[in-house]
XYZ file of C-alpha atoms in Angstrom:
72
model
C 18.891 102.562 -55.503
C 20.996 99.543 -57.200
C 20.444 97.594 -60.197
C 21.292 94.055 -60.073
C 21.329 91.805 -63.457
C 20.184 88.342 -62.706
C 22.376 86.919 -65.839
C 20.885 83.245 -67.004
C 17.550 83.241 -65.075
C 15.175 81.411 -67.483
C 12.350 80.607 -65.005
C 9.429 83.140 -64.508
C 7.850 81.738 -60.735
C 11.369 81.477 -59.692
C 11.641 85.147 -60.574
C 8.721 85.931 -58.599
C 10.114 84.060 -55.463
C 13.082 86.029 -55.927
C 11.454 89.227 -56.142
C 9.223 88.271 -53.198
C 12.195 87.394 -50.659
C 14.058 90.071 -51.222
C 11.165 92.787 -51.312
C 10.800 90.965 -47.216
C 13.964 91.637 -46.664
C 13.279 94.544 -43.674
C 16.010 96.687 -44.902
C 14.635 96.946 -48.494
C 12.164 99.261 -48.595
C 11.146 98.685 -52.840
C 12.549 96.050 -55.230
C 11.054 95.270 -58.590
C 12.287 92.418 -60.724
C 11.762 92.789 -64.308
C 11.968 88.958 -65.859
C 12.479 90.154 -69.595
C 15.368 92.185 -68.862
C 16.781 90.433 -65.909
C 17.110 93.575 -63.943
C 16.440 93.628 -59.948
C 16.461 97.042 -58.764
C 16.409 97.247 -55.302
C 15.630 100.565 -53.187
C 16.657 101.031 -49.966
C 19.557 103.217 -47.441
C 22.794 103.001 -49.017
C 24.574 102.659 -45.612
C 22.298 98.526 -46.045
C 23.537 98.225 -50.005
C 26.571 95.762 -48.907
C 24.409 93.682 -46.658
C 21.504 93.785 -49.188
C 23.534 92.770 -52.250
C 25.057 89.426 -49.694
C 21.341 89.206 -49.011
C 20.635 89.050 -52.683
C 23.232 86.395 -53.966
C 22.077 84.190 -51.147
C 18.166 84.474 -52.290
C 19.331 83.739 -55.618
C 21.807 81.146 -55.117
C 18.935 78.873 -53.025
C 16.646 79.861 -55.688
C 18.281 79.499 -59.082
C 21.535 78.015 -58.348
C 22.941 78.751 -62.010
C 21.903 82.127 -61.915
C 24.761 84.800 -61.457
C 24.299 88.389 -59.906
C 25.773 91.134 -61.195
C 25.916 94.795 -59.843
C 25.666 97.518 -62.179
């Protein structure tokens, strides 16, 4: 399980298409994206976390270009 902190992102739909792409990803198997607190926590094999989390800035980058991910 990892937390990400989606720092800046001021747009609710775009925080559902974030959620939704990465919950497709195949190696994540939950991922829930609370908009309030900015949190994306992500569950899935740890052995996929460094893959995931390139997977992740990508998503969010095409998505919400301003928005920066952080790993907690």
């Amino acid at each position: 399980k990892k937390t990400y902190i989606l720092e800046d992102l001021d747009c609710a739909h775009c925080a559902g298409k974030i959620e939704e792409a990465v919950a497709a990803l195949s190696t994540v198997e939950k991922c829930s994206l609370n908009f309030l607190t900015k949190k994306l926590v992500v569950e899935a094999e740890e052995s996929n976390f460094e893959a995931i989390t390139k997977d992740v800035k990508k998503i969010v980058k095409k998505t919400e270009p301003d928005v920066t991910v952080v790993e907690k």
